[in-house]
Amino acid sequence: MKYSGWPEPSELVVGKVDEIEDFGVFVDLEEYEGKRGLCHISEVASGWIKNVRDHVNTGQTVVAKVLDVDEDAQQIDLSIKDVNDHQRKEKIQEWKNEQKADNWMELAFGEDIADEAYSAIANALLSEFGSLYDGFEAAAIHGESALEDTDLDEDEVDAIVETARSNVSVPYVNVTGYVDLTCPDSEGVDVIKDALKAAEGNGEVPDEIQLEVTYVGSPEYRIQVQAPDYKTAEGALEESAARARKVVEAEGGTAEFHRDRDEDDE
């Protein structure tokens, strides 16, 4: 996917060196349709430059900072030297992610999708998430609910979610906690069983969360949570323990949540 329009001053762009002259370097912008920029020799590298070709090669992919845009003159001034290593790596990764997302769009809607239809779907994702990649990643994690505020129709949402869940590698974090459950009631065993079912969510845990409760050693149970980020994981962990506590305490029992396993059980 290439954007129409023009980049903004100070924006970082990915380009391919198209032509090298003594006075500077012409760069085709990979992210903008039909746009080409000029990086003056003084902006190619720091210090005095004797030969531009000592610093860049034709066909080389570079990350540059947009210094100025003159739409009337059809001119974009660039600087390669103003981009540090961290910015370069981050921008290249962002660009590669968008290329992946472009492929996912073709998988979801076919290679023959009309340009207007493609643009409408892409703009809906860009408006909500800022990038196609972030839109697909959100769909992989949260499913249809991630796209409910977009202008996409039901079929488009289904296609994106199905493609995302088959192709997007979602980063996950894992957290673990423990809960001690006791109940002196004559039906205490059944109460504990109900508490464990409650801890596991009774089938109502969101799709992006994997939660498992296992027996460690009476009265201790392990709660393991896998989620897209630590905030979500920690919240799910605490909610799981709270559900178990509610069931047990309603029957006169006790529940104690702790993050580390009891030393006596090691």
mmCIF file of C-alpha atoms in Angstrom:
data_model
loop_
_atom_site.group_PDB
_atom_site.id
_atom_site.type_symbol
_atom_site.label_atom_id
_atom_site.label_comp_id
_atom_site.label_asym_id
_atom_site.label_seq_id
_atom_site.Cartn_x
_atom_site.Cartn_y
_atom_site.Cartn_z
ATOM 1 C CA MET A 1 0.000 0.000 0.000
ATOM 2 C CA LYS A 2 1.230 3.484 -0.879
ATOM 3 C CA TYR A 3 -0.318 6.665 0.449
ATOM 4 C CA SER A 4 -1.639 9.367 -1.807
ATOM 5 C CA GLY A 5 -0.793 12.940 -0.944
ATOM 6 C CA TRP A 6 2.405 14.273 0.555
ATOM 7 C CA PRO A 7 4.514 13.531 3.619
ATOM 8 C CA GLU A 8 4.685 16.074 6.428
ATOM 9 C CA PRO A 9 7.799 18.036 7.464
ATOM 10 C CA SER A 10 9.737 16.186 10.217
ATOM 11 C CA GLU A 11 8.153 12.871 9.175
ATOM 12 C CA LEU A 12 10.441 9.872 8.759
ATOM 13 C CA VAL A 13 10.075 8.142 5.404
ATOM 14 C CA VAL A 14 11.478 5.009 3.789
ATOM 15 C CA GLY A 15 12.926 5.397 0.329
ATOM 16 C CA LYS A 16 15.123 3.769 -2.259
ATOM 17 C CA VAL A 17 18.089 5.630 -3.715
ATOM 18 C CA ASP A 18 17.183 6.126 -7.373
ATOM 19 C CA GLU A 19 19.870 8.458 -8.663
ATOM 20 C CA ILE A 20 23.149 9.830 -7.323
ATOM 21 C CA GLU A 21 24.565 13.175 -8.447
ATOM 22 C CA ASP A 22 27.522 15.212 -7.227
ATOM 23 C CA PHE A 23 25.151 17.617 -5.489
ATOM 24 C CA GLY A 24 23.003 14.999 -3.763
ATOM 25 C CA VAL A 25 20.796 11.942 -3.903
ATOM 26 C CA PHE A 26 17.340 11.396 -5.401
ATOM 27 C CA VAL A 27 15.158 9.034 -3.363
ATOM 28 C CA ASP A 28 11.941 7.312 -4.439
ATOM 29 C CA LEU A 29 9.591 7.245 -1.465
ATOM 30 C CA GLU A 30 8.368 3.708 -0.838
ATOM 31 C CA GLU A 31 5.306 4.806 1.144
ATOM 32 C CA TYR A 32 3.979 7.570 -1.138
ATOM 33 C CA GLU A 33 2.617 7.017 -4.611
ATOM 34 C CA GLY A 34 4.702 8.761 -7.272
ATOM 35 C CA LYS A 35 6.729 10.832 -4.816
ATOM 36 C CA ARG A 36 10.455 11.468 -5.059
ATOM 37 C CA GLY A 37 12.679 13.475 -2.749
ATOM 38 C CA LEU A 38 16.110 15.081 -2.896
ATOM 39 C CA CYS A 39 18.726 14.712 -0.187
ATOM 40 C CA HIS A 40 21.351 17.435 -0.717
ATOM 41 C CA ILE A 41 24.970 16.352 -0.294
ATOM 42 C CA SER A 42 25.144 18.303 2.967
ATOM 43 C CA GLU A 43 22.301 16.166 4.367
ATOM 44 C CA VAL A 44 23.650 12.756 3.340
ATOM 45 C CA ALA A 45 26.150 12.368 6.183
ATOM 46 C CA SER A 46 27.792 14.436 8.902
ATOM 47 C CA GLY A 47 31.086 16.148 8.126
ATOM 48 C CA TRP A 48 32.710 16.996 4.832
ATOM 49 C CA ILE A 49 31.771 14.716 1.942
ATOM 50 C CA LYS A 50 34.184 14.271 -0.929
ATOM 51 C CA ASN A 51 32.162 11.695 -2.843
ATOM 52 C CA VAL A 52 28.468 10.995 -2.217
ATOM 53 C CA ARG A 53 28.919 7.445 -3.494
ATOM 54 C CA ASP A 54 31.119 6.666 -0.517
ATOM 55 C CA HIS A 55 27.993 6.950 1.655
ATOM 56 C CA VAL A 56 25.067 5.637 -0.420
ATOM 57 C CA ASN A 57 24.522 3.286 -3.339
ATOM 58 C CA THR A 58 21.935 3.213 -6.087
ATOM 59 C CA GLY A 59 19.095 0.905 -5.072
ATOM 60 C CA GLN A 60 19.889 1.216 -1.358
ATOM 61 C CA THR A 61 16.950 1.468 1.049
ATOM 62 C CA VAL A 62 17.313 4.464 3.358
ATOM 63 C CA VAL A 63 15.322 6.189 6.086
ATOM 64 C CA ALA A 64 15.207 9.969 5.758
ATOM 65 C CA LYS A 65 13.682 12.896 7.599
ATOM 66 C CA VAL A 66 11.455 15.238 5.617
ATOM 67 C CA LEU A 67 12.888 18.757 5.890
ATOM 68 C CA ASP A 68 10.498 20.630 3.646
ATOM 69 C CA VAL A 69 7.665 20.004 1.203
ATOM 70 C CA ASP A 70 6.827 22.346 -1.688
ATOM 71 C CA GLU A 71 3.777 20.942 -3.434
ATOM 72 C CA ASP A 72 3.690 23.703 -6.045
ATOM 73 C CA ALA A 73 7.272 22.955 -7.071
ATOM 74 C CA GLN A 74 6.699 19.195 -6.601
ATOM 75 C CA GLN A 75 9.753 19.100 -4.354
ATOM 76 C CA ILE A 76 10.527 17.191 -1.153
ATOM 77 C CA ASP A 77 13.747 17.979 0.690
ATOM 78 C CA LEU A 78 15.193 15.122 2.739
ATOM 79 C CA SER A 79 17.927 14.495 5.286
ATOM 80 C CA ILE A 80 19.540 11.108 5.807
ATOM 81 C CA LYS A 81 22.040 12.295 8.403
ATOM 82 C CA ASP A 82 19.308 13.562 10.766
ATOM 83 C CA VAL A 83 18.043 10.015 11.392
ATOM 84 C CA ASN A 84 19.746 8.127 14.227
ATOM 85 C CA ASP A 85 20.197 4.352 14.390
ATOM 86 C CA HIS A 86 17.245 3.812 16.751
ATOM 87 C CA GLN A 87 14.896 5.831 14.539
ATOM 88 C CA ARG A 88 16.149 4.011 11.451
ATOM 89 C CA LYS A 89 15.549 0.550 12.904
ATOM 90 C CA GLU A 90 12.153 1.507 14.275
ATOM 91 C CA LYS A 91 10.995 3.027 10.989
ATOM 92 C CA ILE A 92 12.228 0.082 8.926
ATOM 93 C CA GLN A 93 10.347 -2.309 11.219
ATOM 94 C CA GLU A 94 7.207 -0.187 10.929
ATOM 95 C CA TRP A 95 7.552 -0.223 7.128
ATOM 96 C CA LYS A 96 8.047 -3.993 7.073
ATOM 97 C CA ASN A 97 4.979 -4.413 9.296
ATOM 98 C CA GLU A 98 2.892 -2.402 6.847
ATOM 99 C CA GLN A 99 4.120 -4.600 4.000
ATOM 100 C CA LYS A 100 2.943 -7.632 5.960
ATOM 101 C CA ALA A 101 -0.402 -5.962 6.549
ATOM 102 C CA ASP A 102 -0.684 -5.211 2.830
ATOM 103 C CA ASN A 103 -0.271 -8.941 2.149
ATOM 104 C CA TRP A 104 -2.900 -9.733 4.776
ATOM 105 C CA MET A 105 -5.311 -7.374 3.031
ATOM 106 C CA GLU A 106 -4.852 -9.388 -0.162
ATOM 107 C CA LEU A 107 -5.394 -12.635 1.736
ATOM 108 C CA ALA A 108 -8.554 -11.253 3.333
ATOM 109 C CA PHE A 109 -10.111 -9.667 0.256
ATOM 110 C CA GLY A 110 -8.316 -11.173 -2.738
ATOM 111 C CA GLU A 111 -5.644 -9.845 -5.074
ATOM 112 C CA ASP A 112 -8.323 -8.532 -7.440
ATOM 113 C CA ILE A 113 -9.939 -6.194 -4.898
ATOM 114 C CA ALA A 114 -10.772 -2.851 -6.510
ATOM 115 C CA ASP A 115 -8.574 0.084 -5.539
ATOM 116 C CA GLU A 116 -11.552 2.022 -4.170
ATOM 117 C CA ALA A 117 -12.681 -0.890 -2.005
ATOM 118 C CA TYR A 118 -9.131 -1.445 -0.756
ATOM 119 C CA SER A 119 -8.742 2.235 0.103
ATOM 120 C CA ALA A 120 -12.054 2.355 1.950
ATOM 121 C CA ILE A 121 -11.136 -0.624 4.151
ATOM 122 C CA ALA A 122 -7.573 0.604 4.671
ATOM 123 C CA ASN A 123 -8.747 4.091 5.618
ATOM 124 C CA ALA A 124 -11.184 2.635 8.147
ATOM 125 C CA LEU A 125 -8.319 0.770 9.820
ATOM 126 C CA LEU A 126 -5.949 3.735 9.611
ATOM 127 C CA SER A 127 -8.520 6.052 11.131
ATOM 128 C CA GLU A 128 -9.077 3.775 14.125
ATOM 129 C CA PHE A 129 -5.604 2.293 14.687
ATOM 130 C CA GLY A 130 -3.077 4.514 12.905
ATOM 131 C CA SER A 131 -1.709 1.664 10.775
ATOM 132 C CA LEU A 132 -2.956 -1.421 8.968
ATOM 133 C CA TYR A 133 -0.644 -3.629 11.010
ATOM 134 C CA ASP A 134 -2.008 -2.368 14.331
ATOM 135 C CA GLY A 135 -5.532 -2.935 13.046
ATOM 136 C CA PHE A 136 -4.841 -6.559 12.137
ATOM 137 C CA GLU A 137 -2.992 -7.135 15.417
ATOM 138 C CA ALA A 138 -5.950 -5.766 17.402
ATOM 139 C CA ALA A 139 -8.290 -8.017 15.406
ATOM 140 C CA ALA A 140 -6.097 -11.042 16.172
ATOM 141 C CA ILE A 141 -6.165 -10.273 19.891
ATOM 142 C CA HIS A 142 -9.672 -8.965 20.481
ATOM 143 C CA GLY A 143 -11.639 -10.339 17.537
ATOM 144 C CA GLU A 144 -14.718 -8.578 16.185
ATOM 145 C CA SER A 145 -14.960 -6.286 19.208
ATOM 146 C CA ALA A 146 -11.737 -4.536 18.168
ATOM 147 C CA LEU A 147 -13.395 -3.357 14.943
ATOM 148 C CA GLU A 148 -16.830 -2.434 16.237
ATOM 149 C CA ASP A 149 -16.099 1.322 16.131
ATOM 150 C CA THR A 150 -14.912 1.273 12.513
ATOM 151 C CA ASP A 151 -17.001 1.863 9.390
ATOM 152 C CA LEU A 152 -16.405 -1.700 8.188
ATOM 153 C CA ASP A 153 -19.376 -3.932 7.426
ATOM 154 C CA GLU A 154 -19.892 -7.365 8.982
ATOM 155 C CA ASP A 155 -18.351 -9.318 6.097
ATOM 156 C CA GLU A 156 -15.270 -7.096 6.067
ATOM 157 C CA VAL A 157 -14.841 -7.477 9.821
ATOM 158 C CA ASP A 158 -15.163 -11.261 9.578
ATOM 159 C CA ALA A 159 -12.578 -11.410 6.772
ATOM 160 C CA ILE A 160 -10.082 -9.294 8.712
ATOM 161 C CA VAL A 161 -10.501 -11.244 11.957
ATOM 162 C CA GLU A 162 -10.209 -14.628 10.217
ATOM 163 C CA THR A 163 -7.079 -13.546 8.339
ATOM 164 C CA ALA A 164 -5.544 -11.898 11.407
ATOM 165 C CA ARG A 165 -6.009 -14.945 13.607
ATOM 166 C CA SER A 166 -4.427 -17.162 10.961
ATOM 167 C CA ASN A 167 -1.439 -14.947 10.178
ATOM 168 C CA VAL A 168 -0.628 -12.446 12.936
ATOM 169 C CA SER A 169 1.883 -13.508 15.565
ATOM 170 C CA VAL A 170 0.651 -11.822 18.718
ATOM 171 C CA PRO A 171 3.086 -11.170 21.579
ATOM 172 C CA TYR A 172 1.840 -12.566 24.877
ATOM 173 C CA VAL A 173 2.942 -12.289 28.492
ATOM 174 C CA ASN A 174 2.456 -14.846 31.248
ATOM 175 C CA VAL A 175 1.742 -14.190 34.922
ATOM 176 C CA THR A 176 1.157 -16.603 37.796
ATOM 177 C CA GLY A 177 -0.451 -16.317 41.212
ATOM 178 C CA TYR A 178 -1.706 -18.633 43.928
ATOM 179 C CA VAL A 179 -4.864 -18.811 46.010
ATOM 180 C CA ASP A 180 -5.403 -20.804 49.204
ATOM 181 C CA LEU A 181 -9.002 -22.015 49.520
ATOM 182 C CA THR A 182 -10.554 -23.563 52.626
ATOM 183 C CA CYS A 183 -14.144 -24.247 53.594
ATOM 184 C CA PRO A 184 -15.193 -25.967 56.864
ATOM 185 C CA ASP A 185 -18.749 -26.514 55.634
ATOM 186 C CA SER A 186 -19.944 -30.117 55.320
ATOM 187 C CA GLU A 187 -20.198 -29.511 51.587
ATOM 188 C CA GLY A 188 -16.765 -27.894 51.539
ATOM 189 C CA VAL A 189 -15.412 -30.055 48.711
ATOM 190 C CA ASP A 190 -18.239 -28.997 46.410
ATOM 191 C CA VAL A 191 -17.793 -25.373 47.436
ATOM 192 C CA ILE A 192 -14.117 -25.514 46.495
ATOM 193 C CA LYS A 193 -15.021 -27.086 43.148
ATOM 194 C CA ASP A 194 -17.481 -24.252 42.483
ATOM 195 C CA ALA A 195 -14.856 -21.722 43.509
ATOM 196 C CA LEU A 196 -12.362 -23.186 41.026
ATOM 197 C CA LYS A 197 -14.925 -23.053 38.233
ATOM 198 C CA ALA A 198 -15.541 -19.419 39.123
ATOM 199 C CA ALA A 199 -11.798 -18.752 39.118
ATOM 200 C CA GLU A 200 -11.587 -20.174 35.601
ATOM 201 C CA GLY A 201 -14.311 -17.768 34.523
ATOM 202 C CA ASN A 202 -17.199 -20.172 33.952
ATOM 203 C CA GLY A 203 -16.543 -19.947 30.204
ATOM 204 C CA GLU A 204 -16.757 -16.149 30.120
ATOM 205 C CA VAL A 205 -13.056 -15.248 29.896
ATOM 206 C CA PRO A 206 -12.336 -12.971 26.857
ATOM 207 C CA ASP A 207 -10.862 -14.669 23.803
ATOM 208 C CA GLU A 208 -7.531 -12.861 24.109
ATOM 209 C CA ILE A 209 -6.932 -14.303 27.589
ATOM 210 C CA GLN A 210 -5.918 -17.881 28.399
ATOM 211 C CA LEU A 211 -6.520 -18.772 32.044
ATOM 212 C CA GLU A 212 -5.831 -22.058 33.812
ATOM 213 C CA VAL A 213 -6.275 -23.059 37.458
ATOM 214 C CA THR A 214 -4.416 -26.139 38.708
ATOM 215 C CA TYR A 215 -4.048 -27.947 42.027
ATOM 216 C CA VAL A 216 -0.700 -27.491 43.776
ATOM 217 C CA GLY A 217 -1.222 -28.994 47.190
ATOM 218 C CA SER A 218 -4.028 -28.500 49.686
ATOM 219 C CA PRO A 219 -5.183 -25.792 50.154
ATOM 220 C CA GLU A 220 -3.147 -24.109 47.401
ATOM 221 C CA TYR A 221 -4.131 -23.643 43.743
ATOM 222 C CA ARG A 222 -2.105 -22.069 40.949
ATOM 223 C CA ILE A 223 -3.654 -19.486 38.597
ATOM 224 C CA GLN A 224 -1.814 -19.012 35.293
ATOM 225 C CA VAL A 225 -2.783 -16.277 32.862
ATOM 226 C CA GLN A 226 -1.585 -15.557 29.337
ATOM 227 C CA ALA A 227 -2.607 -12.209 27.840
ATOM 228 C CA PRO A 228 -1.430 -9.637 25.252
ATOM 229 C CA ASP A 229 0.043 -7.281 27.884
ATOM 230 C CA TYR A 230 0.886 -7.166 31.587
ATOM 231 C CA LYS A 231 -1.971 -4.845 32.545
ATOM 232 C CA THR A 232 -4.548 -7.201 31.060
ATOM 233 C CA ALA A 233 -2.817 -10.271 32.500
ATOM 234 C CA GLU A 234 -2.538 -8.833 36.010
ATOM 235 C CA GLY A 235 -6.174 -7.725 35.924
ATOM 236 C CA ALA A 236 -7.352 -11.173 34.825
ATOM 237 C CA LEU A 237 -5.247 -12.808 37.546
ATOM 238 C CA GLU A 238 -6.692 -10.654 40.311
ATOM 239 C CA GLU A 239 -10.245 -11.056 38.992
ATOM 240 C CA SER A 240 -9.827 -14.839 38.910
ATOM 241 C CA ALA A 241 -8.773 -14.927 42.556
ATOM 242 C CA ALA A 242 -11.597 -12.546 43.495
ATOM 243 C CA ARG A 243 -14.216 -14.803 41.882
ATOM 244 C CA ALA A 244 -12.945 -17.797 43.849
ATOM 245 C CA ARG A 245 -12.917 -15.778 47.075
ATOM 246 C CA LYS A 246 -16.505 -14.649 46.568
ATOM 247 C CA VAL A 247 -17.767 -18.229 46.252
ATOM 248 C CA VAL A 248 -15.807 -19.572 49.226
ATOM 249 C CA GLU A 249 -16.494 -16.693 51.612
ATOM 250 C CA ALA A 250 -20.224 -16.876 50.856
ATOM 251 C CA GLU A 251 -20.152 -20.351 52.434
ATOM 252 C CA GLY A 252 -18.074 -19.342 55.453
ATOM 253 C CA GLY A 253 -14.715 -20.347 53.983
ATOM 254 C CA THR A 254 -11.531 -18.369 53.439
ATOM 255 C CA ALA A 255 -9.456 -17.407 50.408
ATOM 256 C CA GLU A 256 -5.978 -15.940 50.437
ATOM 257 C CA PHE A 257 -4.329 -14.727 47.226
ATOM 258 C CA HIS A 258 -0.525 -14.496 46.951
ATOM 259 C CA ARG A 259 1.903 -14.094 44.060
ATOM 260 C CA ASP A 260 4.574 -16.552 45.209
ATOM 261 C CA ARG A 261 4.108 -20.186 46.136
ATOM 262 C CA ASP A 262 4.149 -20.896 49.857
ATOM 263 C CA GLU A 263 7.667 -21.840 50.945
ATOM 264 C CA ASP A 264 6.351 -24.754 53.007
ATOM 265 C CA ASP A 265 5.200 -26.377 49.772
ATOM 266 C CA GLU A 266 8.554 -26.125 47.978
#
